[in-house]
Coordinates of C-alpha atoms in Angstrom, one line a residue:
M288 CA 73.4 2.6 94.8
Y289 CA 75.1 6.1 95.0
I290 CA 72.6 7.6 92.4
K291 CA 69.6 6.1 94.3
K292 CA 70.7 7.5 97.6
T293 CA 71.2 10.9 96.1
G294 CA 67.8 10.7 94.8
V295 CA 66.3 9.8 98.2
I296 CA 68.3 12.7 99.8
L297 CA 67.1 15.2 97.2
S298 CA 63.6 14.1 97.7
A299 CA 63.8 14.5 101.3
A300 CA 65.3 17.9 101.1
V301 CA 62.4 19.0 98.8
V302 CA 59.9 17.8 101.2
A303 CA 61.8 19.5 104.1
I304 CA 61.9 22.8 102.2
S305 CA 58.3 22.5 101.3
M306 CA 57.4 21.9 104.9
L307 CA 59.4 24.8 106.0
A308 CA 57.7 27.0 103.4
G309 CA 54.3 25.8 104.4
C310 CA 55.1 26.8 108.0
G311 CA 55.8 30.4 107.0
S312 CA 59.5 30.1 107.5
S313 CA 62.0 31.6 105.0
D314 CA 65.2 30.3 103.4
S315 CA 67.7 33.0 102.5
R316 CA 68.9 30.9 99.6
N317 CA 65.6 31.5 97.9
E318 CA 65.1 35.2 98.6
P319 CA 66.3 38.0 96.3
A320 CA 69.5 39.8 97.3
A321 CA 68.8 42.6 99.8
P322 CA 68.6 46.0 98.1
A323 CA 71.6 48.3 98.2
V324 CA 71.2 51.0 100.9
L325 CA 73.1 54.3 100.7
K326 CA 74.5 54.7 104.2
D327 CA 77.0 57.5 105.2
G328 CA 77.8 58.0 101.6
K329 CA 78.4 54.4 100.6
Y330 CA 76.3 51.7 99.1
E331 CA 75.9 48.5 101.2
P332 CA 76.0 46.0 99.5
P333 CA 77.9 47.5 96.6
I334 CA 76.0 48.2 93.3
T335 CA 77.4 47.7 89.8
I336 CA 76.8 50.3 87.0
A337 CA 77.4 49.0 83.4
I338 CA 79.1 51.8 81.3
G339 CA 80.2 52.5 77.8
K340 CA 83.4 54.0 76.6
Q341 CA 84.3 55.4 73.3
L342 CA 87.8 54.0 73.8
D343 CA 90.0 53.2 76.7
E344 CA 92.5 56.1 76.5
N345 CA 94.7 54.5 79.2
A346 CA 95.2 51.3 77.2
G347 CA 98.9 50.6 77.3
K348 CA 99.5 53.0 80.1
Y349 CA 98.1 51.4 83.1
K350 CA 100.5 50.3 85.8
T351 CA 101.1 46.5 86.0
G352 CA 98.0 44.7 87.1
E353 CA 95.5 47.4 86.3
S354 CA 93.0 47.5 83.5
V355 CA 89.9 49.4 82.3
D356 CA 87.7 47.9 85.1
D357 CA 90.3 47.3 87.7
N358 CA 92.5 50.4 88.4
V359 CA 93.2 52.9 91.1
L360 CA 90.0 54.9 90.5
T361 CA 87.6 51.9 90.2
R362 CA 89.0 50.5 93.4
W363 CA 88.5 53.9 95.2
A364 CA 84.9 54.1 94.1
L365 CA 84.2 50.5 95.2
E366 CA 85.9 51.0 98.6
N367 CA 84.6 54.6 99.4
L368 CA 81.2 54.7 97.6
G369 CA 80.2 51.1 97.2
I370 CA 80.0 51.6 93.5
K371 CA 81.5 49.3 90.9
T372 CA 81.8 50.3 87.2
Q373 CA 81.9 47.6 84.6
T374 CA 82.6 48.5 81.0
T375 CA 80.2 46.4 78.9
L376 CA 80.4 48.4 75.7
L377 CA 83.9 49.6 74.6
G378 CA 84.7 51.2 71.2
G379 CA 88.1 51.2 69.4
D380 CA 87.4 54.7 68.0
A381 CA 84.6 57.1 67.5
G382 CA 83.2 55.3 64.5
N383 CA 83.5 51.8 66.1
Y384 CA 81.8 53.1 69.3
N385 CA 78.9 54.6 67.4
T386 CA 78.4 51.4 65.5
K387 CA 78.2 49.4 68.7
L388 CA 75.7 51.8 70.2
R389 CA 73.5 51.5 67.1
L390 CA 73.8 47.7 67.3
A391 CA 72.6 48.0 70.9
L392 CA 69.5 49.7 69.6
T393 CA 68.7 46.6 67.5
G394 CA 69.4 44.4 70.5
S395 CA 72.6 42.9 68.9
E396 CA 74.6 44.7 71.7
K397 CA 73.3 45.3 75.3
L398 CA 72.8 48.8 76.0
P399 CA 74.8 49.9 79.1
D400 CA 73.3 51.7 82.2
L401 CA 75.3 54.9 81.4
F402 CA 77.1 55.7 78.2
P403 CA 78.4 58.9 76.6
V404 CA 77.2 60.0 73.2
Y405 CA 79.3 62.3 71.0
D406 CA 77.0 62.6 68.0
T407 CA 73.8 64.5 67.9
T408 CA 72.4 62.3 65.2
L409 CA 72.9 59.3 67.3
A410 CA 71.5 61.0 70.4
N411 CA 68.4 61.8 68.4
D412 CA 68.1 58.2 67.3
L413 CA 68.6 56.9 70.7
I414 CA 65.8 59.3 72.1
E415 CA 63.5 58.2 69.3
S416 CA 64.0 54.6 70.1
G417 CA 62.4 54.9 73.5
R418 CA 65.3 53.0 75.1
V419 CA 66.9 55.9 76.9
K420 CA 65.8 57.3 80.3
E421 CA 63.9 60.5 80.8
V422 CA 65.9 62.2 83.5
T423 CA 64.2 65.5 84.2
E424 CA 63.1 64.6 87.7
D425 CA 66.2 62.7 88.5
I426 CA 68.3 65.9 87.8
A427 CA 66.0 67.9 90.0
K428 CA 66.2 65.3 92.9
Y429 CA 69.7 64.0 92.8
M430 CA 72.0 66.5 91.2
P431 CA 74.1 68.0 93.9
A432 CA 73.8 71.9 94.5
R433 CA 77.3 72.7 93.4
L434 CA 76.7 70.8 90.1
K435 CA 73.4 72.6 89.5
E436 CA 75.2 75.9 89.8
I437 CA 77.5 74.8 86.9
Y438 CA 74.8 73.4 84.7
K439 CA 72.5 76.4 85.1
Q440 CA 75.3 78.5 83.4
Y441 CA 74.9 76.4 80.2
P442 CA 71.2 76.0 79.2
T443 CA 72.0 75.7 75.6
T444 CA 73.8 72.4 76.2
F445 CA 70.4 70.7 76.8
N446 CA 69.2 71.5 73.3
P447 CA 70.0 68.2 71.7
V448 CA 68.5 66.1 74.5
V449 CA 65.2 67.9 75.3
R450 CA 61.9 66.8 73.6
D451 CA 58.7 68.5 74.4
G452 CA 60.1 69.7 77.7
K453 CA 61.4 66.4 78.8
V454 CA 65.1 65.8 79.3
Y455 CA 66.8 62.6 78.0
G456 CA 70.5 63.3 78.8
M457 CA 72.9 65.9 80.1
A458 CA 76.0 67.4 78.8
I459 CA 79.3 65.9 80.0
S460 CA 81.1 68.5 82.3
P461 CA 79.8 71.6 80.6
N462 CA 82.4 74.3 80.6
L463 CA 83.9 76.8 78.1
T464 CA 87.0 75.1 76.6
E465 CA 90.3 76.8 76.1
G466 CA 90.9 78.7 72.9
Q467 CA 93.7 78.2 70.4
V468 CA 97.1 79.8 70.3
M469 CA 99.8 80.0 67.8
L470 CA 102.9 78.0 68.6
I471 CA 105.8 79.4 66.7
R472 CA 109.5 78.4 66.4
Q473 CA 110.9 81.4 68.3
D474 CA 114.5 80.5 67.4
W475 CA 113.4 80.8 63.7
L476 CA 112.0 84.2 64.2
D477 CA 115.1 85.2 66.1
S478 CA 117.5 83.9 63.4
L479 CA 115.6 85.7 60.6
K480 CA 115.2 88.8 62.8
L481 CA 111.4 88.7 62.6
E482 CA 108.6 89.4 64.9
A483 CA 105.6 87.2 65.6
P484 CA 102.8 87.9 63.1
T485 CA 99.6 89.8 64.2
T486 CA 97.9 90.3 60.7
I487 CA 97.4 88.2 57.7
D488 CA 100.0 89.9 55.7
E489 CA 102.6 89.6 58.6
F490 CA 101.7 85.9 58.8
E491 CA 102.4 85.5 55.1
S492 CA 105.7 87.2 55.4
V493 CA 106.7 84.9 58.2
I494 CA 105.7 81.6 56.7
A495 CA 107.4 82.6 53.4
A496 CA 110.6 83.3 55.3
F497 CA 110.3 80.0 57.3
T498 CA 110.1 78.3 53.8
N499 CA 112.6 80.0 51.7
E500 CA 115.3 81.6 54.1
D501 CA 116.8 78.4 55.7
P502 CA 115.5 79.4 59.3
D503 CA 117.4 76.4 60.9
G504 CA 120.6 77.4 59.2
N505 CA 121.4 73.8 57.9
G506 CA 121.8 74.9 54.3
K507 CA 118.9 72.7 53.1
N508 CA 115.5 73.5 51.7
D509 CA 113.7 71.3 54.3
T510 CA 111.4 73.7 56.1
Y511 CA 108.1 75.2 55.6
G512 CA 105.8 77.7 57.3
F513 CA 102.5 76.5 58.5
T514 CA 101.2 73.0 59.3
F515 CA 97.7 71.9 59.7
S516 CA 95.3 69.1 59.0
G517 CA 92.6 69.3 56.3
K518 CA 91.6 65.7 56.6
D519 CA 88.6 66.2 58.9
G520 CA 87.5 69.6 57.4
Y521 CA 88.9 73.1 57.9
N522 CA 87.5 74.0 61.5
T523 CA 88.5 71.2 63.9
G524 CA 88.3 73.3 67.1
W525 CA 91.2 71.8 68.9
V526 CA 94.7 71.3 67.2
S527 CA 96.3 71.5 63.8
D528 CA 93.4 73.8 62.9
P529 CA 93.5 76.4 59.9
V530 CA 90.2 78.2 60.9
M531 CA 92.2 81.3 61.9
I532 CA 93.0 81.9 58.3
F533 CA 89.2 81.6 57.2
S534 CA 88.1 83.9 60.1
A535 CA 90.6 86.5 59.0
Y536 CA 88.2 86.9 56.0
T537 CA 84.8 85.8 57.2
G538 CA 84.9 87.1 60.8
K539 CA 82.4 85.2 63.0
K540 CA 81.0 83.0 60.2
L541 CA 83.2 80.0 60.5
P542 CA 83.3 77.0 58.1
M543 CA 81.6 73.9 59.1
Q544 CA 79.3 75.6 61.8
W545 CA 76.4 77.8 62.1
S546 CA 76.4 81.4 63.4
E547 CA 73.7 83.7 64.5
E548 CA 73.1 87.3 63.3
N549 CA 70.0 89.3 64.0
G550 CA 68.1 86.3 65.2
K551 CA 68.9 84.1 62.1
L552 CA 71.3 81.3 61.6
S553 CA 73.5 80.7 58.6
Y554 CA 76.1 78.2 57.6
G555 CA 79.6 79.6 57.6
S556 CA 81.1 77.6 54.7
V557 CA 78.9 79.5 52.2
A558 CA 79.5 82.8 53.7
D559 CA 81.3 85.7 52.1
G560 CA 85.0 85.7 52.7
N561 CA 85.6 81.9 52.2
K562 CA 86.5 82.5 48.6
E563 CA 89.3 84.9 49.6
A564 CA 90.5 82.6 52.4
L565 CA 90.7 79.7 49.9
A566 CA 92.5 82.0 47.3
K567 CA 95.1 82.7 50.1
L568 CA 95.6 79.1 51.1
R569 CA 95.8 78.1 47.4
D570 CA 98.5 80.6 46.8
W571 CA 100.5 79.6 49.9
Y572 CA 100.1 75.9 49.0
S573 CA 101.5 76.5 45.3
K574 CA 104.5 78.3 47.0
G575 CA 105.3 75.5 49.4
Y576 CA 104.4 77.4 52.6
L577 CA 101.9 74.6 53.8
N578 CA 102.3 70.9 54.4
K579 CA 102.0 69.2 51.0
E580 CA 99.9 66.3 52.3
L581 CA 97.4 68.4 54.4
A582 CA 94.3 66.8 52.8
T583 CA 95.3 63.3 53.9
Q584 CA 97.1 64.3 57.2
G585 CA 95.3 63.9 60.5
A586 CA 95.9 66.3 63.3
W587 CA 98.7 64.2 64.8
D588 CA 100.5 63.9 61.5
A589 CA 100.6 67.6 61.1
I590 CA 101.8 67.8 64.7
A591 CA 104.6 65.5 63.9
D592 CA 106.0 67.8 61.2
F593 CA 106.3 70.5 63.9
T594 CA 107.8 68.2 66.4
E595 CA 110.3 66.9 63.8
G596 CA 111.5 70.5 63.1
Q597 CA 110.1 70.8 59.6
A598 CA 107.3 73.3 60.2
G599 CA 107.5 76.7 61.8
I600 CA 104.0 77.5 63.0
I601 CA 101.0 75.3 64.3
V602 CA 97.9 76.4 65.9
G603 CA 96.2 74.6 68.7
R604 CA 94.9 74.6 72.3
P605 CA 97.6 75.6 74.8
W606 CA 98.2 72.1 76.0
L607 CA 99.5 71.3 72.5
Y608 CA 103.0 72.5 73.6
D609 CA 103.2 69.4 75.8
S610 CA 102.8 67.3 72.6
V611 CA 105.3 69.2 70.5
K612 CA 107.9 70.3 73.1
D613 CA 110.2 67.3 72.2
V614 CA 111.3 69.5 69.1
E615 CA 113.3 71.5 71.8
K616 CA 115.1 68.2 72.5
N617 CA 115.3 66.8 69.0
V618 CA 116.7 69.9 67.4
K619 CA 119.6 71.8 68.8
G620 CA 118.7 75.4 69.7
A621 CA 114.9 75.0 69.0
K622 CA 112.7 77.1 71.2
V623 CA 108.9 77.2 71.0
K624 CA 106.8 80.2 72.1
A625 CA 103.0 80.8 72.4
Y626 CA 101.2 83.9 70.8
A627 CA 97.8 85.1 70.2
T628 CA 96.1 84.2 66.9
I629 CA 96.2 86.9 64.2
Q630 CA 93.7 89.7 63.6
G631 CA 91.2 89.7 60.7
V632 CA 91.6 91.8 57.5
D633 CA 89.1 94.2 59.0
G634 CA 91.2 94.7 62.1
D635 CA 89.0 92.6 64.3
R636 CA 90.1 89.6 66.1
T637 CA 89.8 86.1 64.4
Y638 CA 87.3 83.8 66.0
Q639 CA 87.3 80.1 66.7
N640 CA 85.0 77.2 67.4
G641 CA 84.2 77.2 71.0
Q642 CA 83.0 74.1 72.8
L643 CA 80.8 74.0 75.9
N644 CA 80.9 70.2 76.5
D645 CA 82.3 67.0 75.1
G646 CA 79.4 64.8 74.4
Y647 CA 76.4 63.7 76.5
F648 CA 75.6 61.3 79.2
M649 CA 72.7 59.2 78.4
F650 CA 71.1 56.3 80.4
N651 CA 69.3 53.0 79.8
K652 CA 65.6 53.5 80.4
D653 CA 65.8 50.6 83.0
F654 CA 68.6 52.2 85.0
S655 CA 67.5 52.8 88.5
N656 CA 70.6 54.0 90.2
M657 CA 70.5 57.7 89.2
E658 CA 71.4 58.8 92.8
A659 CA 74.5 56.6 92.7
F660 CA 75.6 58.1 89.4
F661 CA 75.3 61.6 90.8
L662 CA 77.2 60.6 94.0
Y663 CA 80.1 59.4 91.9
Y664 CA 79.9 62.3 89.3
D665 CA 80.0 64.8 92.1
K666 CA 83.0 63.2 93.7
L667 CA 84.8 63.5 90.4
Y668 CA 84.6 67.2 90.6
D669 CA 86.5 67.4 93.8
A670 CA 89.6 67.4 91.6
A671 CA 88.4 70.6 89.9
F672 CA 87.3 72.2 93.2
G673 CA 90.5 71.1 95.0
T674 CA 88.4 69.3 97.8
G675 CA 87.8 66.1 99.4
D676 CA 89.9 63.0 98.5
F677 CA 91.0 64.6 95.2
Q678 CA 92.4 67.9 96.5
Y679 CA 95.6 67.5 94.6
G680 CA 94.5 65.1 92.0
Y681 CA 93.0 61.6 91.7
A682 CA 95.6 59.4 92.9
Q683 CA 99.0 59.8 94.6
G684 CA 101.8 58.3 92.4
Y685 CA 99.5 58.5 89.4
D686 CA 98.7 62.2 88.6
Y687 CA 100.5 63.7 91.5
D688 CA 102.9 62.7 94.3
I689 CA 104.2 63.8 97.6
V690 CA 108.0 63.8 97.7
D691 CA 109.7 64.9 100.9
G692 CA 106.6 66.6 102.0
E693 CA 106.0 68.5 98.9
V694 CA 103.2 68.0 96.4
V695 CA 104.9 67.2 92.9
F696 CA 103.1 67.2 89.6
D697 CA 106.1 66.2 87.4
P698 CA 106.0 62.4 87.0
T699 CA 109.7 62.1 86.4
K700 CA 110.1 63.4 90.0
F701 CA 107.7 61.0 91.5
N702 CA 108.8 58.6 94.3
E703 CA 108.4 55.9 91.5
P704 CA 109.2 58.1 88.4
M705 CA 107.2 57.8 85.3
D706 CA 107.5 59.3 81.8
A707 CA 104.0 60.9 82.0
I708 CA 101.1 61.2 84.5
Q709 CA 98.4 58.8 84.2
G710 CA 95.0 60.1 83.2
V711 CA 93.1 58.9 86.1
G712 CA 90.2 61.1 85.4
K713 CA 89.7 59.0 82.1
M714 CA 89.4 55.9 84.0
A715 CA 85.8 56.7 85.2
F716 CA 82.9 57.4 82.8
T717 CA 84.0 60.9 81.9
K718 CA 86.3 61.3 78.9
N719 CA 88.2 64.2 80.5
T720 CA 88.6 65.6 84.0
P721 CA 85.7 67.9 84.9
A722 CA 86.6 71.6 85.0
V723 CA 84.8 74.3 87.0
Y724 CA 86.0 77.6 85.5
P725 CA 86.5 78.6 81.9
A726 CA 89.8 77.0 80.8
G727 CA 93.0 78.9 81.7
K728 CA 91.6 80.9 84.6
N729 CA 93.9 79.1 87.0
F730 CA 96.9 80.1 84.9
Y731 CA 95.6 83.7 84.5
D732 CA 95.1 84.1 88.3
L733 CA 98.7 82.8 88.9
A734 CA 100.1 85.2 86.4
N735 CA 98.2 88.1 88.2
G736 CA 99.7 87.3 91.6
A737 CA 97.5 84.5 93.0
K738 CA 99.3 82.1 95.3
P739 CA 99.3 78.4 94.4
D740 CA 97.5 77.4 97.6
N741 CA 95.2 74.7 96.4
G742 CA 95.5 71.6 94.2
P743 CA 94.2 73.2 90.8
L744 CA 96.4 76.2 91.3
M745 CA 99.4 74.1 92.3
A746 CA 99.0 71.9 89.2
A747 CA 98.8 74.9 86.9
D748 CA 101.8 76.4 88.6
S749 CA 103.8 73.2 87.9
A750 CA 103.3 73.4 84.2
Q751 CA 106.1 74.5 81.9
Q752 CA 106.2 78.2 81.0
T753 CA 105.2 78.0 77.4
T754 CA 102.1 76.1 78.5
K755 CA 101.4 78.7 81.1
D756 CA 101.8 81.5 78.7
G757 CA 99.5 79.7 76.3
F758 CA 96.7 79.3 78.6
V759 CA 96.9 83.0 79.9
I760 CA 96.7 84.1 76.3
S761 CA 93.8 81.8 75.6
Y762 CA 91.9 83.0 78.8
E763 CA 92.4 86.7 77.8
N764 CA 91.0 86.0 74.4
R765 CA 88.1 83.7 75.4
D766 CA 85.7 86.1 73.9
S767 CA 86.9 84.9 70.5
L768 CA 85.3 81.5 71.2
L769 CA 82.0 80.9 69.3
P770 CA 80.1 77.8 70.1
S771 CA 78.0 76.7 67.1
A772 CA 74.6 78.3 67.2
F773 CA 73.1 75.0 66.0
N774 CA 73.6 72.1 68.4
G775 CA 70.1 70.5 68.0
P776 CA 69.2 67.0 66.5
P777 CA 69.6 66.8 62.6
T778 CA 66.8 68.2 60.8
S779 CA 64.8 66.0 58.4
T780 CA 66.7 67.2 55.3
M781 CA 70.0 66.9 57.2
Q782 CA 69.3 63.2 57.7
T783 CA 69.1 62.6 53.9
S784 CA 71.5 65.2 52.5
W785 CA 74.0 66.5 55.1
E786 CA 76.7 63.8 54.5
Q787 CA 76.6 64.5 50.7
L788 CA 76.9 68.2 51.4
T789 CA 79.7 67.8 53.8
T790 CA 81.6 65.6 51.5
M791 CA 81.1 68.1 48.6
E792 CA 82.4 70.9 50.8
K793 CA 85.6 69.2 51.9
E794 CA 86.4 67.9 48.4
T795 CA 85.7 71.4 46.9
F796 CA 87.9 73.2 49.5
T797 CA 90.7 70.8 49.1
K798 CA 90.7 70.7 45.4
I799 CA 90.8 74.5 45.3
I800 CA 93.6 74.8 47.7
Y801 CA 95.6 71.9 45.7
G802 CA 95.0 73.9 42.6
N803 CA 93.1 71.0 41.1
E804 CA 90.1 73.2 40.5
P805 CA 89.8 76.8 39.7
L806 CA 88.9 79.3 42.4
E807 CA 85.6 79.8 40.8
A808 CA 84.7 76.2 41.8
Y809 CA 83.8 77.8 45.2
D810 CA 80.9 79.8 43.5
A811 CA 79.6 76.6 42.0
F812 CA 79.9 74.9 45.3
V813 CA 77.8 77.6 47.0
Q814 CA 75.1 77.3 44.3
N815 CA 75.1 73.5 44.6
W816 CA 74.9 73.6 48.4
Y817 CA 71.8 75.6 48.3
A818 CA 70.3 73.6 45.5
K819 CA 71.0 70.1 46.9
G820 CA 69.4 70.7 50.3
G821 CA 71.1 73.7 51.8
T822 CA 68.1 76.1 51.3
Q823 CA 65.7 73.7 53.0
I824 CA 68.3 72.9 55.7
T825 CA 68.7 76.6 56.4
E826 CA 64.9 76.9 56.9
E827 CA 64.7 73.8 59.1
V828 CA 67.6 75.1 61.2
N829 CA 66.1 78.4 61.7
E830 CA 62.7 76.9 62.5
W831 CA 64.4 74.8 65.3
Y832 CA 66.3 77.9 66.5
A833 CA 63.0 79.8 66.7
G834 CA 61.5 77.0 68.8
T835 CA 64.5 76.4 71.2
N836 CA 63.3 77.2 74.7
T837 CA 64.8 75.2 77.4
K838 CA 63.2 77.5 80.2
D839 CA 60.5 75.1 81.2
A840 CA 62.9 72.1 81.2
M841 CA 65.5 74.1 83.2
T842 CA 62.8 75.0 85.8
R843 CA 61.7 71.4 86.1
M844 CA 65.4 70.3 86.7
G845 CA 65.8 72.8 89.3
L846 CA 68.3 74.9 87.1
E847 CA 66.3 78.1 86.6

């Protein structure tokens, strides 16, 4: 009986609905949801943007009850902008993330609305797939004026994502990154009555003394001079980097990147001077001046040797001090100081890999909320400009606090103390907090008398002195930063041969440094590099370089 009555009721309901429909009436239950409307800077009803992340850098660091999709920044965006972000593609690391994006191209994974891409080969494949959005007109229409002023300074960052004058992505927070400095155990220098090195010969003398003359005074043979990572090549561009030694002999032609001279591009790893640099590193390795496991150590492994008091010099970006300063706690009397990198053998400065951006934003071709993306993205820049809701940082009690009326950036002094600030800027779709000026400018301005009267300057002023010194040195030497002259999609021969050539390069360099191959193996490497695709790749890269012209695209985007 109950089933029959239900059937009668349902039948009657269907008839009633049909009659209402026939009379021209509407039933909200059968209508699509009302479209979101941007009103006074907020979407009503809220919209959701599906995003991808290479990894969740805050994993294990969130406050209780917070997560990748529910945290202080995501809640702010929902409340203030009517925008909800939902992470639908999350990688465990770079390789895993790229794999997931490639699966999305095959339909095995859903491609998010918005996702960062850190590999130009993958960016090229995404464009070729036809599944990413052409955003030329969106940038012209929706990018706020202050962001346009930033992007127009970096036209070359569009090279990897422009095809036939159409734009399929945009650099993530383009800006000249900070350069590298030497962090040296000042107490070791003092105990051995040495000065910080400024030339390759002085550098050799210092690391020899750090290895052989018991700089820590413990009577043991347990120290060495220079720690770096060779696992990922010999030009990492950020920390645990030995490229300074190569540049001392090769100048502007750095290993693992392309340089321009007289309108032509060439690959730095086959340039004159590399053999001499390898000979020097080989000699140092044989004498114990370098970390013995450099070929298998990642960047953070090399850092550990310095932090634990074993190594005397490490090279990296100025913020590296914050990662190694524990040596001053772990080792009695330890003191670290920042210095400029050494000069080359010809008396010129040494050069470094400069970066203008960290990956690219790309968008699903079906994504229709570009205006919302730019609204959110522009707000994230408030922290760099020291304006709006983020004038001191992104969230009080997370990356800054106000204690007794004073703005505080030391997390141990917060109202609810923490061991480290939370990377709130990493909780959005950017990997790092956007920056406005070349890195280090705030520190440089403070060192030259500027008053810390806005959030970014106040944050810089709160840093420890060694970090401040490093950033000032970095900013003063920013002309030493050389972004790779080739940043386009992989050429046809690169797609088939580059991995083999890169593997051959790293193996040859490492075997020479370890003494497992004679120094002459470098000459054979150069010959093989050209013979196994390098000649054709160089021609293709120069053909690409001759054809690079983003002028029309920049004009169409309103960035001329």
